[in-house]
mmCIF file with all atom_site columns, C-alpha atoms in Angstrom:
data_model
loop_
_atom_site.group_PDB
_atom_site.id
_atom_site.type_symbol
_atom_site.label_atom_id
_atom_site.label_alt_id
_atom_site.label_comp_id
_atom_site.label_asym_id
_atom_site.label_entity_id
_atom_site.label_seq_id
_atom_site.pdbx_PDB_ins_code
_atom_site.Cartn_x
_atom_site.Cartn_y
_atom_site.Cartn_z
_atom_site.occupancy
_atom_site.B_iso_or_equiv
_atom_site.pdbx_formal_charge
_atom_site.auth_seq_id
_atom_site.auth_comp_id
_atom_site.auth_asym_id
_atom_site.auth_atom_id
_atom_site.pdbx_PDB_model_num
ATOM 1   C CA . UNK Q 1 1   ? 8.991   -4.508  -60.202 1.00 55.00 ? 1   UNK Q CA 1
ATOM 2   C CA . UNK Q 1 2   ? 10.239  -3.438  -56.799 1.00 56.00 ? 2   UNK Q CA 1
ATOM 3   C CA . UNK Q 1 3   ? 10.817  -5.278  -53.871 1.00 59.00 ? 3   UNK Q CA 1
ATOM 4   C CA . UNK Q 1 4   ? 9.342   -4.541  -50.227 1.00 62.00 ? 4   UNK Q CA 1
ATOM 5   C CA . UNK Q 1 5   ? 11.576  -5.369  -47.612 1.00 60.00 ? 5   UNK Q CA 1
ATOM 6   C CA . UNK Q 1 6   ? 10.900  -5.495  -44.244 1.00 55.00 ? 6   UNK Q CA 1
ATOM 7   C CA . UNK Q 1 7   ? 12.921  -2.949  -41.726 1.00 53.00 ? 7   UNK Q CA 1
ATOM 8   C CA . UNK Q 1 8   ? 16.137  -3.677  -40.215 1.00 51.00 ? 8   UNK Q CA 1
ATOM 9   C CA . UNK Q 1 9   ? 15.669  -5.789  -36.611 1.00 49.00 ? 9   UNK Q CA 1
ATOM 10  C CA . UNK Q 1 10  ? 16.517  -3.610  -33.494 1.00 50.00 ? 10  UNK Q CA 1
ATOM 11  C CA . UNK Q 1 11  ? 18.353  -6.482  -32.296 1.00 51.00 ? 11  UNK Q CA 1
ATOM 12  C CA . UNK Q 1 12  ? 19.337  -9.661  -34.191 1.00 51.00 ? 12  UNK Q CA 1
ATOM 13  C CA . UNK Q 1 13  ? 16.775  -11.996 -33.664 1.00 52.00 ? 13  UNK Q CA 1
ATOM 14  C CA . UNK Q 1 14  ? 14.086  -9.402  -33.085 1.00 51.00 ? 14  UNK Q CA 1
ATOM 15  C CA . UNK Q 1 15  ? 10.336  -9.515  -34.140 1.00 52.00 ? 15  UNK Q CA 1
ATOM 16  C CA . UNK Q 1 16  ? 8.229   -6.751  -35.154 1.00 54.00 ? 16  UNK Q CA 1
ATOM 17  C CA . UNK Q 1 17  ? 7.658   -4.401  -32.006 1.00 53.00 ? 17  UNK Q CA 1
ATOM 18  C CA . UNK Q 1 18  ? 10.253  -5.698  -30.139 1.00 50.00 ? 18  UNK Q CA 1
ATOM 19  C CA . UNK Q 1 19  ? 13.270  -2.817  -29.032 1.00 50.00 ? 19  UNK Q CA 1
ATOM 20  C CA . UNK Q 1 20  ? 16.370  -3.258  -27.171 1.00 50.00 ? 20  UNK Q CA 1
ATOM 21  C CA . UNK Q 1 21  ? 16.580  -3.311  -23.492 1.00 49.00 ? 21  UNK Q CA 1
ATOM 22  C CA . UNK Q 1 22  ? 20.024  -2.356  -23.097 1.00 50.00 ? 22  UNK Q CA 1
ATOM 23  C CA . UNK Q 1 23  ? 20.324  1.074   -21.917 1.00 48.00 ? 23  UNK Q CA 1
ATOM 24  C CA . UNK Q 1 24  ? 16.759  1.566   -21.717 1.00 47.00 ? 24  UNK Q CA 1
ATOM 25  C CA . UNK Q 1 25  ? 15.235  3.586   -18.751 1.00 46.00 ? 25  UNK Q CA 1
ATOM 26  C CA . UNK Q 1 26  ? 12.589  1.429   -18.596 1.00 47.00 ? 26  UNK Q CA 1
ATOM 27  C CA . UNK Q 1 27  ? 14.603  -1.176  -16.528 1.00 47.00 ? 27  UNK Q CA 1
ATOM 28  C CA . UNK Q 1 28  ? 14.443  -1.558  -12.909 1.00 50.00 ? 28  UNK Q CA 1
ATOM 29  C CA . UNK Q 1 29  ? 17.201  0.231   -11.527 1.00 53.00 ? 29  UNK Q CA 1
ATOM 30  C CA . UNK Q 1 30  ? 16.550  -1.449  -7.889  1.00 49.00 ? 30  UNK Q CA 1
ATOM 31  C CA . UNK Q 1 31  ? 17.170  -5.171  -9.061  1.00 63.00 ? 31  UNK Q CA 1
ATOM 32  C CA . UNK Q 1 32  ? 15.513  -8.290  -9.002  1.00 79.00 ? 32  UNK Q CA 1
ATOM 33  C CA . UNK Q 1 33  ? 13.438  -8.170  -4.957  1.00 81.00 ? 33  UNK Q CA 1
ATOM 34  C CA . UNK Q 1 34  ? 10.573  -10.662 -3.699  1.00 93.00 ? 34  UNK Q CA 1
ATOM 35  C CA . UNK Q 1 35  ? 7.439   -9.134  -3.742  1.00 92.00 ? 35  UNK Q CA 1
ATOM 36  C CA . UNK Q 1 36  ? 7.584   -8.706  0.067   1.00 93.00 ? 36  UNK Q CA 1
ATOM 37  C CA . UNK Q 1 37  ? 10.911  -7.007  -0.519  1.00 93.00 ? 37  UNK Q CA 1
ATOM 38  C CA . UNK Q 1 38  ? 9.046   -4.462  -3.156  1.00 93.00 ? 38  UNK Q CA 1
ATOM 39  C CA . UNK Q 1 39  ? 6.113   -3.953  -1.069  1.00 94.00 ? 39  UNK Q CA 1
ATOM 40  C CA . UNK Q 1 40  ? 8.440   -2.966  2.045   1.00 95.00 ? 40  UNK Q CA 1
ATOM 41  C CA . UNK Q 1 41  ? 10.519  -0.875  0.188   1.00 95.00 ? 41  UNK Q CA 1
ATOM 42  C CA . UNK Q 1 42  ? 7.610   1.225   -0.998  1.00 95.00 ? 42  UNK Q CA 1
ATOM 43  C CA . UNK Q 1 43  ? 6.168   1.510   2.343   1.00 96.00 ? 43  UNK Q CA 1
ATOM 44  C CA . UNK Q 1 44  ? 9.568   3.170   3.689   1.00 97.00 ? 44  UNK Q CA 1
ATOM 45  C CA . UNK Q 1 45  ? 9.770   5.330   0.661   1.00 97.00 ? 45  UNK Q CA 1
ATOM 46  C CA . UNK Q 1 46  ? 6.160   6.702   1.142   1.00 97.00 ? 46  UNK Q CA 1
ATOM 47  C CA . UNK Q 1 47  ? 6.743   7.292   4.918   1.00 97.00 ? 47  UNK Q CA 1
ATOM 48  C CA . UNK Q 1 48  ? 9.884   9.070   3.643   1.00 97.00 ? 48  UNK Q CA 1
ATOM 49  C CA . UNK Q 1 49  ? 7.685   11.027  1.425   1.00 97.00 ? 49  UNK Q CA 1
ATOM 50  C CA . UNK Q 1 50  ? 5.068   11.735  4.356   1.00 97.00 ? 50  UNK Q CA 1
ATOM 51  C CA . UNK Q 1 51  ? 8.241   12.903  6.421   1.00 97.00 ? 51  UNK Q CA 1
ATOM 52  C CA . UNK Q 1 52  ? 8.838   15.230  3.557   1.00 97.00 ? 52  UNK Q CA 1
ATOM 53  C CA . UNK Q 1 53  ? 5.735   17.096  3.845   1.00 96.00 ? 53  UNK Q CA 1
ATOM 54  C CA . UNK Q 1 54  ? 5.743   17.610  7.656   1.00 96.00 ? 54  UNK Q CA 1
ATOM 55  C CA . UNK Q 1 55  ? 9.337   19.385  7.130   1.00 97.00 ? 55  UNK Q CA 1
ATOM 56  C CA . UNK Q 1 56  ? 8.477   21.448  4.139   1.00 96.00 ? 56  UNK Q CA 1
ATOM 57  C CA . UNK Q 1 57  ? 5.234   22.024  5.622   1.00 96.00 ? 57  UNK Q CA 1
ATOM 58  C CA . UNK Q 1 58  ? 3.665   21.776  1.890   1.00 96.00 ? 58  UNK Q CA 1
ATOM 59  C CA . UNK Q 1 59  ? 3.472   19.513  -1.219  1.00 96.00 ? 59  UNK Q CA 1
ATOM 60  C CA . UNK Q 1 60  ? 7.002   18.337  -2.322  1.00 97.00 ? 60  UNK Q CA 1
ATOM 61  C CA . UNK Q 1 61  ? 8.126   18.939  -5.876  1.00 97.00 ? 61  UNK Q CA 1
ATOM 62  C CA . UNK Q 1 62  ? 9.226   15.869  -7.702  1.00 97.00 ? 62  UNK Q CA 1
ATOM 63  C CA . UNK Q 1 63  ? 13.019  16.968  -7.720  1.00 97.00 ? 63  UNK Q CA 1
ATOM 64  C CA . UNK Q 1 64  ? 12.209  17.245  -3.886  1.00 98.00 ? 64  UNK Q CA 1
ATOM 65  C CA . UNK Q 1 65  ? 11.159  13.730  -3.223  1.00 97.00 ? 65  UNK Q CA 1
ATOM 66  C CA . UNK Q 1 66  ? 14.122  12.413  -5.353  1.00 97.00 ? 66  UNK Q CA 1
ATOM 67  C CA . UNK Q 1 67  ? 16.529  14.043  -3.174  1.00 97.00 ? 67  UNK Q CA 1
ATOM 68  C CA . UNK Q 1 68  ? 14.981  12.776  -0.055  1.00 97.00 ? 68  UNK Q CA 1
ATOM 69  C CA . UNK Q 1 69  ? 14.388  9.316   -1.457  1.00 97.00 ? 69  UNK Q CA 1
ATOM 70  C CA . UNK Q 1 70  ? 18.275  9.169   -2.641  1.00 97.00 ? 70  UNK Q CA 1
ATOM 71  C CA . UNK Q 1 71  ? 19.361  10.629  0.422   1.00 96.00 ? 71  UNK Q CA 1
ATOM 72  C CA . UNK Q 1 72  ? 17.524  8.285   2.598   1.00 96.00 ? 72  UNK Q CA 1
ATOM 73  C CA . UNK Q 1 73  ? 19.430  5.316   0.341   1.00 95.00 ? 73  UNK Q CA 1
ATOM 74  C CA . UNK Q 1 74  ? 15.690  4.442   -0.574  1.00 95.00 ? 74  UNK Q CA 1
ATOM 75  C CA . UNK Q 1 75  ? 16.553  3.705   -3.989  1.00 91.00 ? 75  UNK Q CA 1
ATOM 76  C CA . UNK Q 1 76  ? 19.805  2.685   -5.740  1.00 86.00 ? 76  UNK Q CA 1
ATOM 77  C CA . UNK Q 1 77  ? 19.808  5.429   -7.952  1.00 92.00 ? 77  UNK Q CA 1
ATOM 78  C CA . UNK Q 1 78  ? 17.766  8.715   -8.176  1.00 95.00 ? 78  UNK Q CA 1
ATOM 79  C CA . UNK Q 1 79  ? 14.119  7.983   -8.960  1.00 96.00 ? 79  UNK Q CA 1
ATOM 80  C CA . UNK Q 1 80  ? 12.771  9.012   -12.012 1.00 97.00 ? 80  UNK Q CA 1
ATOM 81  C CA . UNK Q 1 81  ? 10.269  12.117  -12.445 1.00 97.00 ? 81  UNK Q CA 1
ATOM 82  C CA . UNK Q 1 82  ? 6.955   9.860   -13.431 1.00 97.00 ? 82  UNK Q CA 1
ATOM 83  C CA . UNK Q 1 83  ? 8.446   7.570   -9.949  1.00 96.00 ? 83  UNK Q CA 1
ATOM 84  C CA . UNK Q 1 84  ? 8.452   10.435  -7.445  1.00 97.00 ? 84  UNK Q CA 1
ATOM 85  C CA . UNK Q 1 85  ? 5.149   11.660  -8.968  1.00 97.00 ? 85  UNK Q CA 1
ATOM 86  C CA . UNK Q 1 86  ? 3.450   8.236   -8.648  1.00 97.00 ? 86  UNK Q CA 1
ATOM 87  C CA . UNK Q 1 87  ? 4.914   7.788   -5.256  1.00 97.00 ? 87  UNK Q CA 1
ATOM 88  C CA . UNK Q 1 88  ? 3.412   10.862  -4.164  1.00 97.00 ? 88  UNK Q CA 1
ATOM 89  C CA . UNK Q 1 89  ? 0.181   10.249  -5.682  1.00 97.00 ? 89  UNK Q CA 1
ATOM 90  C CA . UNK Q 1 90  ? -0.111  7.389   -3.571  1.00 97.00 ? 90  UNK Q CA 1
ATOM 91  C CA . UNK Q 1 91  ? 0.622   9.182   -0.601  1.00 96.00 ? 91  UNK Q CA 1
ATOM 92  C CA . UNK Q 1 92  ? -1.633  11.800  -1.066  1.00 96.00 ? 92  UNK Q CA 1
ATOM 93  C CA . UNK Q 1 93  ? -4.535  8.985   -2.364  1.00 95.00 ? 93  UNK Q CA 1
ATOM 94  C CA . UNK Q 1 94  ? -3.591  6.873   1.079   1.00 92.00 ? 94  UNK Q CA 1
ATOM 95  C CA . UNK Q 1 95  ? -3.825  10.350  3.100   1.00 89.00 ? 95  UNK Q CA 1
ATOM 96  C CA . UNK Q 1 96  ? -7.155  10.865  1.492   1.00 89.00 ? 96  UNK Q CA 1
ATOM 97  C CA . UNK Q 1 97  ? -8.247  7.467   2.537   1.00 86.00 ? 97  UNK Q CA 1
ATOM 98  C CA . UNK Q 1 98  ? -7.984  7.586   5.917   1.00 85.00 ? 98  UNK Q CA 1
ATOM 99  C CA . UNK Q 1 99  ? -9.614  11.486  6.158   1.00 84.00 ? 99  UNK Q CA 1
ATOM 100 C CA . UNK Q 1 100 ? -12.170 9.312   4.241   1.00 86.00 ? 100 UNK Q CA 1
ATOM 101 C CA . UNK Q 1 101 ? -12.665 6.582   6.253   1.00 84.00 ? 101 UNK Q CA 1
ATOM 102 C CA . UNK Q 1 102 ? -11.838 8.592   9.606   1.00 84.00 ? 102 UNK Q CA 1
ATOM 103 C CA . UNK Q 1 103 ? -15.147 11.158  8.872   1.00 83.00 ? 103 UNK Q CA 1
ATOM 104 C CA . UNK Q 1 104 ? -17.121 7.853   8.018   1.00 82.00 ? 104 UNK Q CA 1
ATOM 105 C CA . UNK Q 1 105 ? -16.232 6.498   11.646  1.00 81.00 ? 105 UNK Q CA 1
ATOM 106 C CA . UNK Q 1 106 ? -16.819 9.900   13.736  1.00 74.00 ? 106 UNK Q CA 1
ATOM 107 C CA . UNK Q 1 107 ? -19.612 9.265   15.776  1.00 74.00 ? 107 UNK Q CA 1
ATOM 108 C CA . UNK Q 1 108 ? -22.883 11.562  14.398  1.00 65.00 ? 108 UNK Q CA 1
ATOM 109 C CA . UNK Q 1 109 ? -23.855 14.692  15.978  1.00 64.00 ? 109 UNK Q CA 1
ATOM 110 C CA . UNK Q 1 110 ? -27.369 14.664  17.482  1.00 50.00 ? 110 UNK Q CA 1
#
């Protein structure tokens, strides 16, 4: 007869599909901030990132924006590639926006 035993615990006290934290990249590397503190730190990141496009003068490349964003001491460490990518996203979704909403409130041509 064998015996099944369950696998070994990442960490002592851990349950099933539970991992260690420590060292993991998916911490916050910016600290505990308010939300006000988040949402203010974003906005100067993504006019950091709009700045970036006026100099270049085309769409930044991820390494690009992490440079600028370090640079700028807009994060505490260099953002990570899926960061800079979502932070330009939402540039590029906020630009689209307002060509959006600026065409819907042109007057019409008669």
């Amino acid at each position: 007869m064998s015996v099944r035993r369950s696998p070994p615990a990442l960490t002592s006290g851990a349950r099933t599909g539970e991992r260690t934290t420590e060292d993991d990249d998916a911490h916050r590397a910016d600290g505990p901030r308010t939300r006000s503190e988040r949402d203010a730190l974003t906005e100067r990141r993504h006019d950091r990132i709009r700045l970036l496009y006026t100099e270049l003068g085309r769409r930044p490349q991820w390494t690009e924006i992490r440079d600028a964003l370090t640079e700028a001491g807009l994060s505490d460490e260099p953002v990570s590639r899926p960061t800079a990518q979502r932070l330009r996203e939402q540039v590029e979704e906020s630009a689209q926006d307002a060509l959006v909403s600026a065409k819907a409130s042109a007057p019409a041509n008669a």
